[in-house]
Every structure is written in structure tokens, then in C-alpha cells.
CSV table of N, CA, C and O in Angstrom, one decimal:
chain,number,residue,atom,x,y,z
A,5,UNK,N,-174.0,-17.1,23.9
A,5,UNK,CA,-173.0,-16.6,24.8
A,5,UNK,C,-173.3,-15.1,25.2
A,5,UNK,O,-173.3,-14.3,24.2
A,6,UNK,N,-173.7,-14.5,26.6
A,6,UNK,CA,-173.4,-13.6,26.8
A,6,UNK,C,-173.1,-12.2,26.1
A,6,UNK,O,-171.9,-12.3,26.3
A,7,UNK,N,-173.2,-11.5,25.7
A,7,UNK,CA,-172.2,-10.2,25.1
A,7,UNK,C,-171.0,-9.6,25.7
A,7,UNK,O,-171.1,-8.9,26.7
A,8,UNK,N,-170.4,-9.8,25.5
A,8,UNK,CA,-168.8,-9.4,26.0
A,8,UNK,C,-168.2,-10.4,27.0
A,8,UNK,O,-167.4,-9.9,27.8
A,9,UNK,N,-168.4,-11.8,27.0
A,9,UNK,CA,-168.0,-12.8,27.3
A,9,UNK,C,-167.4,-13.4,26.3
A,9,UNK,O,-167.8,-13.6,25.2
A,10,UNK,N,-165.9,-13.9,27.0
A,10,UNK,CA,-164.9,-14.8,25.8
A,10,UNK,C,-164.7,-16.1,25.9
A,10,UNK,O,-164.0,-16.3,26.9
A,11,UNK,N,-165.1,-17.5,25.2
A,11,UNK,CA,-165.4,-18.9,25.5
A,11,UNK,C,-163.3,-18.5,26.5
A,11,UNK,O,-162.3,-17.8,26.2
A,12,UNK,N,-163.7,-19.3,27.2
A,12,UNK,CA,-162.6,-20.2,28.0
A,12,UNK,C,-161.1,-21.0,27.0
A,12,UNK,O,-161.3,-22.2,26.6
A,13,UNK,N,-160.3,-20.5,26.8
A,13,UNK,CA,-159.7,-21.5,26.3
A,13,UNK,C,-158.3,-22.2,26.4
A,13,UNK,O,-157.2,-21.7,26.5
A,14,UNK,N,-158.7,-23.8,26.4
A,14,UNK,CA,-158.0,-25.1,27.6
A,14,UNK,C,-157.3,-25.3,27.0
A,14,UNK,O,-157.5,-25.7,25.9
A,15,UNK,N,-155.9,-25.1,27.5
A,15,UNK,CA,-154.2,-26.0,26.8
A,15,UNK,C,-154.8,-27.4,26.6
A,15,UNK,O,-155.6,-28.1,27.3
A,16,UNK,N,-154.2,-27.7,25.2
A,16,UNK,CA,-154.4,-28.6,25.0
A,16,UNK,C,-153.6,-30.5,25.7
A,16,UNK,O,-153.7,-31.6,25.2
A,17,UNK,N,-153.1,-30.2,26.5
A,17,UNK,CA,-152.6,-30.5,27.8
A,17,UNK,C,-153.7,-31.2,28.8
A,17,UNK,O,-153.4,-32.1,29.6
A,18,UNK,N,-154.7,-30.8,28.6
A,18,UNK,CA,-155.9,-31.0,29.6
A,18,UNK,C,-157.2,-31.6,28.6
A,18,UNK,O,-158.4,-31.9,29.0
A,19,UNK,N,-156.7,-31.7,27.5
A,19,UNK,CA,-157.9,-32.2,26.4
A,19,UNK,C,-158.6,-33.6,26.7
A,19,UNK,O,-159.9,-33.7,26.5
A,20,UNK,N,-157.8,-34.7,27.2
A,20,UNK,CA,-157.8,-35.6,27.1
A,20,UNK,C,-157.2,-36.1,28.4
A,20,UNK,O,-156.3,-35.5,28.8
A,21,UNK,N,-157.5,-37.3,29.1
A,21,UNK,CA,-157.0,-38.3,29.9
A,21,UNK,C,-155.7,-38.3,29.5
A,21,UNK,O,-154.8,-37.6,30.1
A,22,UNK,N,-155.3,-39.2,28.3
A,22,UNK,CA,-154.0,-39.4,28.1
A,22,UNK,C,-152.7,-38.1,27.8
A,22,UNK,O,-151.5,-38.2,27.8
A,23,UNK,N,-153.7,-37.1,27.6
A,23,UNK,CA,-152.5,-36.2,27.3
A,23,UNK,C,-152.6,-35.7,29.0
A,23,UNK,O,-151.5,-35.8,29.5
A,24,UNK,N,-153.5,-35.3,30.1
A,24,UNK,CA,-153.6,-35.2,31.2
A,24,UNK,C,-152.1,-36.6,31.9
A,24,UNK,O,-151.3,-36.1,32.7
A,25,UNK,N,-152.0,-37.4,31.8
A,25,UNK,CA,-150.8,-38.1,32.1
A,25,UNK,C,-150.0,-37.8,31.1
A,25,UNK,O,-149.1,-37.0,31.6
A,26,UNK,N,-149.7,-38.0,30.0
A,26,UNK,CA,-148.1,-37.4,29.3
A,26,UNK,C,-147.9,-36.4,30.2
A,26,UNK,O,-146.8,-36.5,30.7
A,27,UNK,N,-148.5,-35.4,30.6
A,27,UNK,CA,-148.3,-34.4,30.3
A,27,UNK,C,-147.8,-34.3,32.2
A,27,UNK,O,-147.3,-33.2,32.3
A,28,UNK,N,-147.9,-35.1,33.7
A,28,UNK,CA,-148.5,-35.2,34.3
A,28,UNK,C,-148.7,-34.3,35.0
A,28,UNK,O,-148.0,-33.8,35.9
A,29,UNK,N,-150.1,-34.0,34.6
A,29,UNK,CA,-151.0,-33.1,35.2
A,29,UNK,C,-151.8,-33.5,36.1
A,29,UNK,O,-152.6,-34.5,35.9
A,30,UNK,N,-151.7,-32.3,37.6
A,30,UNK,CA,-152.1,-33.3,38.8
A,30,UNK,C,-154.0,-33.0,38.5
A,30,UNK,O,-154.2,-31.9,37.9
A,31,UNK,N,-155.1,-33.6,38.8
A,31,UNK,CA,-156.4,-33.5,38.9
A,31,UNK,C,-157.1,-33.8,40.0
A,31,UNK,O,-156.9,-34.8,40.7
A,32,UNK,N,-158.1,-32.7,40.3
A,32,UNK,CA,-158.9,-32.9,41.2
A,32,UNK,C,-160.0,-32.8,40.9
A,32,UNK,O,-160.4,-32.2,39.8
A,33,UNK,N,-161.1,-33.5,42.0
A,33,UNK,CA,-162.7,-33.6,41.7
A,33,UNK,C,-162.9,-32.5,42.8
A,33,UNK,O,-162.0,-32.2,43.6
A,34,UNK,N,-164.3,-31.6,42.7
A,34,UNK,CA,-164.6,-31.0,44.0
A,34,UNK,C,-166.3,-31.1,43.9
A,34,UNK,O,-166.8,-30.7,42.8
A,35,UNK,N,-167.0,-31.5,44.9
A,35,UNK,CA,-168.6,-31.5,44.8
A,35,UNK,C,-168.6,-30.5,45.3
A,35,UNK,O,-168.3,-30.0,46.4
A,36,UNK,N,-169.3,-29.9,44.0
A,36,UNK,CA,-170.7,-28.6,44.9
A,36,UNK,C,-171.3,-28.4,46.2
A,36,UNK,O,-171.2,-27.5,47.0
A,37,UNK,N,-171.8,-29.3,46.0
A,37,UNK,CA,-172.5,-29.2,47.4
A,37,UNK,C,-172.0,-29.9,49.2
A,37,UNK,O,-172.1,-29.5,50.3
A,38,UNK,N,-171.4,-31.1,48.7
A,38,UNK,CA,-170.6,-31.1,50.3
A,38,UNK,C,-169.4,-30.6,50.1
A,38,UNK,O,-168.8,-31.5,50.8
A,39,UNK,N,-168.1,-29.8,49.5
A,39,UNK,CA,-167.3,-29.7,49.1
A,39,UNK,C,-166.3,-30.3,49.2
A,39,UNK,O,-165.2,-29.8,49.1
A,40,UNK,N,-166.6,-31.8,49.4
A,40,UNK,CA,-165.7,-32.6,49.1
A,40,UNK,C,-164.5,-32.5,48.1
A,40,UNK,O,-164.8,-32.6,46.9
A,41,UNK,N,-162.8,-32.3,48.4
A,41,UNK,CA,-162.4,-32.4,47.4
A,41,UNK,C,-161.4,-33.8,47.2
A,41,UNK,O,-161.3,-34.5,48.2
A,42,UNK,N,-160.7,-34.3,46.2
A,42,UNK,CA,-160.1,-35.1,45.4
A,42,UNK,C,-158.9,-35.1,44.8
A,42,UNK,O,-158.9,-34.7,43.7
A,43,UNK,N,-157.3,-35.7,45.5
A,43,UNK,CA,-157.0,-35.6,43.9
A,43,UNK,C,-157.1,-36.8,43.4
A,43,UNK,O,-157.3,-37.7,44.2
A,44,UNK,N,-157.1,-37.3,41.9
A,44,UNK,CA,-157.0,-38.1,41.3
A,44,UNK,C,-155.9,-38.4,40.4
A,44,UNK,O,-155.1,-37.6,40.1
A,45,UNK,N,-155.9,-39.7,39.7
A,45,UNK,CA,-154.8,-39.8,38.7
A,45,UNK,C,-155.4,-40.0,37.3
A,45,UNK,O,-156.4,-40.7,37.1
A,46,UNK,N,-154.7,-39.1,36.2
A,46,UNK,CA,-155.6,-39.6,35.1
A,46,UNK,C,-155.2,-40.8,34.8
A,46,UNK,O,-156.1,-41.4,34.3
A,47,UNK,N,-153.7,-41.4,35.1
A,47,UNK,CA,-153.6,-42.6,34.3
A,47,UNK,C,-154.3,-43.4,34.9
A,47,UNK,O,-154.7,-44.2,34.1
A,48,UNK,N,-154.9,-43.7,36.5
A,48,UNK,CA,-155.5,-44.5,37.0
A,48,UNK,C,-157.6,-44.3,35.9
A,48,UNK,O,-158.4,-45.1,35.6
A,49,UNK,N,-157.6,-43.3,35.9
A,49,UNK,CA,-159.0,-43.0,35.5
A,49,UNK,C,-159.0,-43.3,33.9
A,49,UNK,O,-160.0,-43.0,33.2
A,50,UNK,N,-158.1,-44.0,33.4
A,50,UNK,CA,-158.1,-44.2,31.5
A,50,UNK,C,-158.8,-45.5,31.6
A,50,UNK,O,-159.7,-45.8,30.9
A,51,UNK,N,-158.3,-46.4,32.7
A,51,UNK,CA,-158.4,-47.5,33.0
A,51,UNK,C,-159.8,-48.0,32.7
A,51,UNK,O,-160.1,-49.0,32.0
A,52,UNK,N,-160.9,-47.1,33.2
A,52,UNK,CA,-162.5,-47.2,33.1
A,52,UNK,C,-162.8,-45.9,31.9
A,52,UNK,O,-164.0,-46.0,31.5
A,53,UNK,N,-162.4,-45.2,31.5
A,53,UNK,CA,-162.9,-44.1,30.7
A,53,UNK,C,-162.5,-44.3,29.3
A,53,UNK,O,-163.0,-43.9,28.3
A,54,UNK,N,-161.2,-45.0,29.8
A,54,UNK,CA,-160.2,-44.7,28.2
A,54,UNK,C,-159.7,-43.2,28.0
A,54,UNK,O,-160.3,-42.2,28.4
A,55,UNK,N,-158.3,-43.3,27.1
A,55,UNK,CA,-157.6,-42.8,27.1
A,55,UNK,C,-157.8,-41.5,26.3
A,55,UNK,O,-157.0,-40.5,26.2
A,56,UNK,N,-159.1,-41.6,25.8
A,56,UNK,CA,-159.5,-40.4,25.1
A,56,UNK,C,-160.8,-39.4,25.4
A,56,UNK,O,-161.2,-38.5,24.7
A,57,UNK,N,-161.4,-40.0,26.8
A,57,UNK,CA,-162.1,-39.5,27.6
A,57,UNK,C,-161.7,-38.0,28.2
A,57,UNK,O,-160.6,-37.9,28.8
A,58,UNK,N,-162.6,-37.0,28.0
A,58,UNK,CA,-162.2,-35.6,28.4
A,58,UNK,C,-163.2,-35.5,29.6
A,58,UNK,O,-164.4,-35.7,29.6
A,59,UNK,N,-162.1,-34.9,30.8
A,59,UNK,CA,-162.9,-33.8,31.6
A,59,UNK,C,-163.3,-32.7,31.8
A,59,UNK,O,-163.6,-32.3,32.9
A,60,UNK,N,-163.4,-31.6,30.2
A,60,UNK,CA,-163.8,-30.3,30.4
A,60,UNK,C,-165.3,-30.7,30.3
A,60,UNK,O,-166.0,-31.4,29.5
A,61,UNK,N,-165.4,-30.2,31.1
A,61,UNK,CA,-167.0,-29.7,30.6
A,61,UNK,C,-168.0,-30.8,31.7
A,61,UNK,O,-169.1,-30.5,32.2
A,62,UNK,N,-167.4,-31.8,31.8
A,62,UNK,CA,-168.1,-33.3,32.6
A,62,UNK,C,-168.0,-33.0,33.8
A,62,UNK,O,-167.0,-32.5,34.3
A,63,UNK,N,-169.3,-33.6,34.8
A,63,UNK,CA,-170.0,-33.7,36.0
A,63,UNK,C,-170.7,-35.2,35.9
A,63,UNK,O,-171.3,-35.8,35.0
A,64,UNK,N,-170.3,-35.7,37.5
A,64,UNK,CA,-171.0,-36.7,37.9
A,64,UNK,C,-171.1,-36.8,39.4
A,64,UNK,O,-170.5,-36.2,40.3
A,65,UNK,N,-172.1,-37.7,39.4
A,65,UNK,CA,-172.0,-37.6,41.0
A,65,UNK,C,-171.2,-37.7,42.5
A,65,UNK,O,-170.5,-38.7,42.7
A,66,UNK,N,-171.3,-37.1,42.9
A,66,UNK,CA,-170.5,-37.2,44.1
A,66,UNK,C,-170.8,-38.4,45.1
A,66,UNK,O,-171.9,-38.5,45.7
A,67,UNK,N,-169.6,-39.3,45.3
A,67,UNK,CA,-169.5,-40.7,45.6
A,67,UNK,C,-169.3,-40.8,47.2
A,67,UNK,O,-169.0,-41.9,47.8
A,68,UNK,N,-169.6,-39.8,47.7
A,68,UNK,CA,-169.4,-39.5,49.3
A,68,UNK,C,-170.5,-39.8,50.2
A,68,UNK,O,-171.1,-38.8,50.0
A,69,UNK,N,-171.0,-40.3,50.9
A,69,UNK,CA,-172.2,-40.8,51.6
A,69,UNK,C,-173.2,-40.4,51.8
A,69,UNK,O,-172.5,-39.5,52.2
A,70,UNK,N,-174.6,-40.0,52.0
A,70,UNK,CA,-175.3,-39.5,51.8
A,70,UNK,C,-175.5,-37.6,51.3
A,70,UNK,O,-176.4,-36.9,51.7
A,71,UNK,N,-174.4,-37.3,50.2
A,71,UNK,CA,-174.5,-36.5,49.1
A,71,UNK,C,-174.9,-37.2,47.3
A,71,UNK,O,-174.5,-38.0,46.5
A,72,UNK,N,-175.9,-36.1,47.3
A,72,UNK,CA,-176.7,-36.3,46.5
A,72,UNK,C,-176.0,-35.0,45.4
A,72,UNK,O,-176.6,-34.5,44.5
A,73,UNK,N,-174.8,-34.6,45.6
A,73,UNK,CA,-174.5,-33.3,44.4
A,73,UNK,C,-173.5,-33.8,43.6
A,73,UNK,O,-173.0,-34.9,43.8
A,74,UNK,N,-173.1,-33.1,42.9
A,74,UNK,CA,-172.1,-32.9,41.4
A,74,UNK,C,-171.2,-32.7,41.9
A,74,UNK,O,-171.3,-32.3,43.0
A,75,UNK,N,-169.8,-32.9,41.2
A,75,UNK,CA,-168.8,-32.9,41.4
A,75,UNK,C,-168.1,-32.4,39.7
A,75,UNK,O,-168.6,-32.8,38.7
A,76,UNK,N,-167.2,-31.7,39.7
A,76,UNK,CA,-166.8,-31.0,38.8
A,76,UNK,C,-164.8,-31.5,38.8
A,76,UNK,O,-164.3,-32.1,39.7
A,77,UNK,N,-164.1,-31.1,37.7
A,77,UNK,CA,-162.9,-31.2,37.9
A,77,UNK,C,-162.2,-30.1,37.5
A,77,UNK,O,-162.5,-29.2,36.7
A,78,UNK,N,-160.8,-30.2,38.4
A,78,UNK,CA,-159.7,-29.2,38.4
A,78,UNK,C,-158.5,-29.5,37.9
A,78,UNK,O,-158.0,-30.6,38.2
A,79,UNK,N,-157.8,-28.5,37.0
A,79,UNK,CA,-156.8,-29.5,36.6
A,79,UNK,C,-155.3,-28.3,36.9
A,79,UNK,O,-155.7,-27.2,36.4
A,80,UNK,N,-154.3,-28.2,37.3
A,80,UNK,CA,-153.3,-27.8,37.9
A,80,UNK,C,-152.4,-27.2,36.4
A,80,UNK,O,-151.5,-27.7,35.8
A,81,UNK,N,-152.9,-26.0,36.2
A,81,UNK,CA,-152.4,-25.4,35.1
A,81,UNK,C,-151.5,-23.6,35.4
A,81,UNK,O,-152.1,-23.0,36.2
A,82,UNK,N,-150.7,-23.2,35.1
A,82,UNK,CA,-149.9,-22.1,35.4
A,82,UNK,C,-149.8,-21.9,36.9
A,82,UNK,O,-149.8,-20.8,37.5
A,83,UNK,N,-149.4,-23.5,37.8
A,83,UNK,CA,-149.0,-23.5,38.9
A,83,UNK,C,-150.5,-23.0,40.1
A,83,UNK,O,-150.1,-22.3,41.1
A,84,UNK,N,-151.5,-23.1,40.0
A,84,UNK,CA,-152.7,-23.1,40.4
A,84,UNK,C,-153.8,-23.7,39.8
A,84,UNK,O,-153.9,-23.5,38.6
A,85,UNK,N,-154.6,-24.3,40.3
A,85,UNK,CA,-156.1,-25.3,40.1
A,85,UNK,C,-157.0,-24.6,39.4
A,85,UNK,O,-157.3,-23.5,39.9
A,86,UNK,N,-157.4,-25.0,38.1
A,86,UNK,CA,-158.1,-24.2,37.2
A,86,UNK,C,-159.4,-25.1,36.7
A,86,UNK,O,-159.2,-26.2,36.1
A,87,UNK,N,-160.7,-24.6,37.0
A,87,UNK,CA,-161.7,-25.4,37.0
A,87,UNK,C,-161.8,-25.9,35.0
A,87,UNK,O,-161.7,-25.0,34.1
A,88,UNK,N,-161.9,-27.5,34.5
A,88,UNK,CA,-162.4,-27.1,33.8
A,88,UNK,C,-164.0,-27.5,33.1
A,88,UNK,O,-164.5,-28.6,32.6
A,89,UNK,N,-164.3,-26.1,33.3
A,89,UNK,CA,-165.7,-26.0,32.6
A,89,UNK,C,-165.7,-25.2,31.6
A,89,UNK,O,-166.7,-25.0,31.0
């Protein structure tokens, strides 16, 4: 880590898929590179991931038509979209 950088640290609210729905918290995808953005549902996304699947930190590709980039997620915390990475 950097010197005088502080790790990031995620309500536990956002830990998981299923606490991301208890809790409901709205989520978005956004690709890097075409800036596509997304919202999504976590309860719809447990369905293929399961309920204990986390989106800090996870990238996958962007499902938009001839883009070839990453896509990252946002998750709706202190009333503004908060990347988590």
C-alpha cells in the first residue's frame, strides 16, 4: 500500500449479494471503456452468483456490443454511488 494511503472501508451492507438486497441497496455496473452504465438488482443477480457472492473488488466484461472493456460496480451508499473497489 502506498505510504499515507488508508485501505477503503465497505459497510458491511455491501459485503455480499444477499445483504446488498436485505438491505436494498440500489447497484450499478459501469464499463471503462464505453461508459456504459447499469442498474441492476442484487436479488435478481444471487440467482447465478448465489447469495454469498461479493462485488467489491470484481470486474467482468462488458456485455455491450462490440466492447471489449471491464466493467466495475457501484453501490448507492450515504445517498450517492460509491465505487466498490
Amino acid at each position: 500500500m502506498p505510504k499515507g494511503s488508508q485501505p477503503r472501508i465497505m459497510p458491511r451492507r455491501f459485503a455480499t449479494l444477499a445483504a446488498m438486497a436485505a438491505e436494498e441497496v440500489r447497484v450499478r455496473s459501469w464499463c471503462r471503456k464505453c461508459g456504459t452504465v447499469l442498474e441492476l438488482s442484487p436479488a435478481e443477480m444471487m440467482a447465478t452468483r448465489g447469495p454469498e457472492f461479493s462485488l467489491i473488488g470484481y470486474e467482468e466484461p462488458c456485455r455491450c456490443v462490440g466492447c471489449d472493456g471491464l466493467v466495475f460496480f457501484l453501490a448507492n451508499g450515504h445517498g450517492r454511488f460509491e465505487p466498490l473497489t
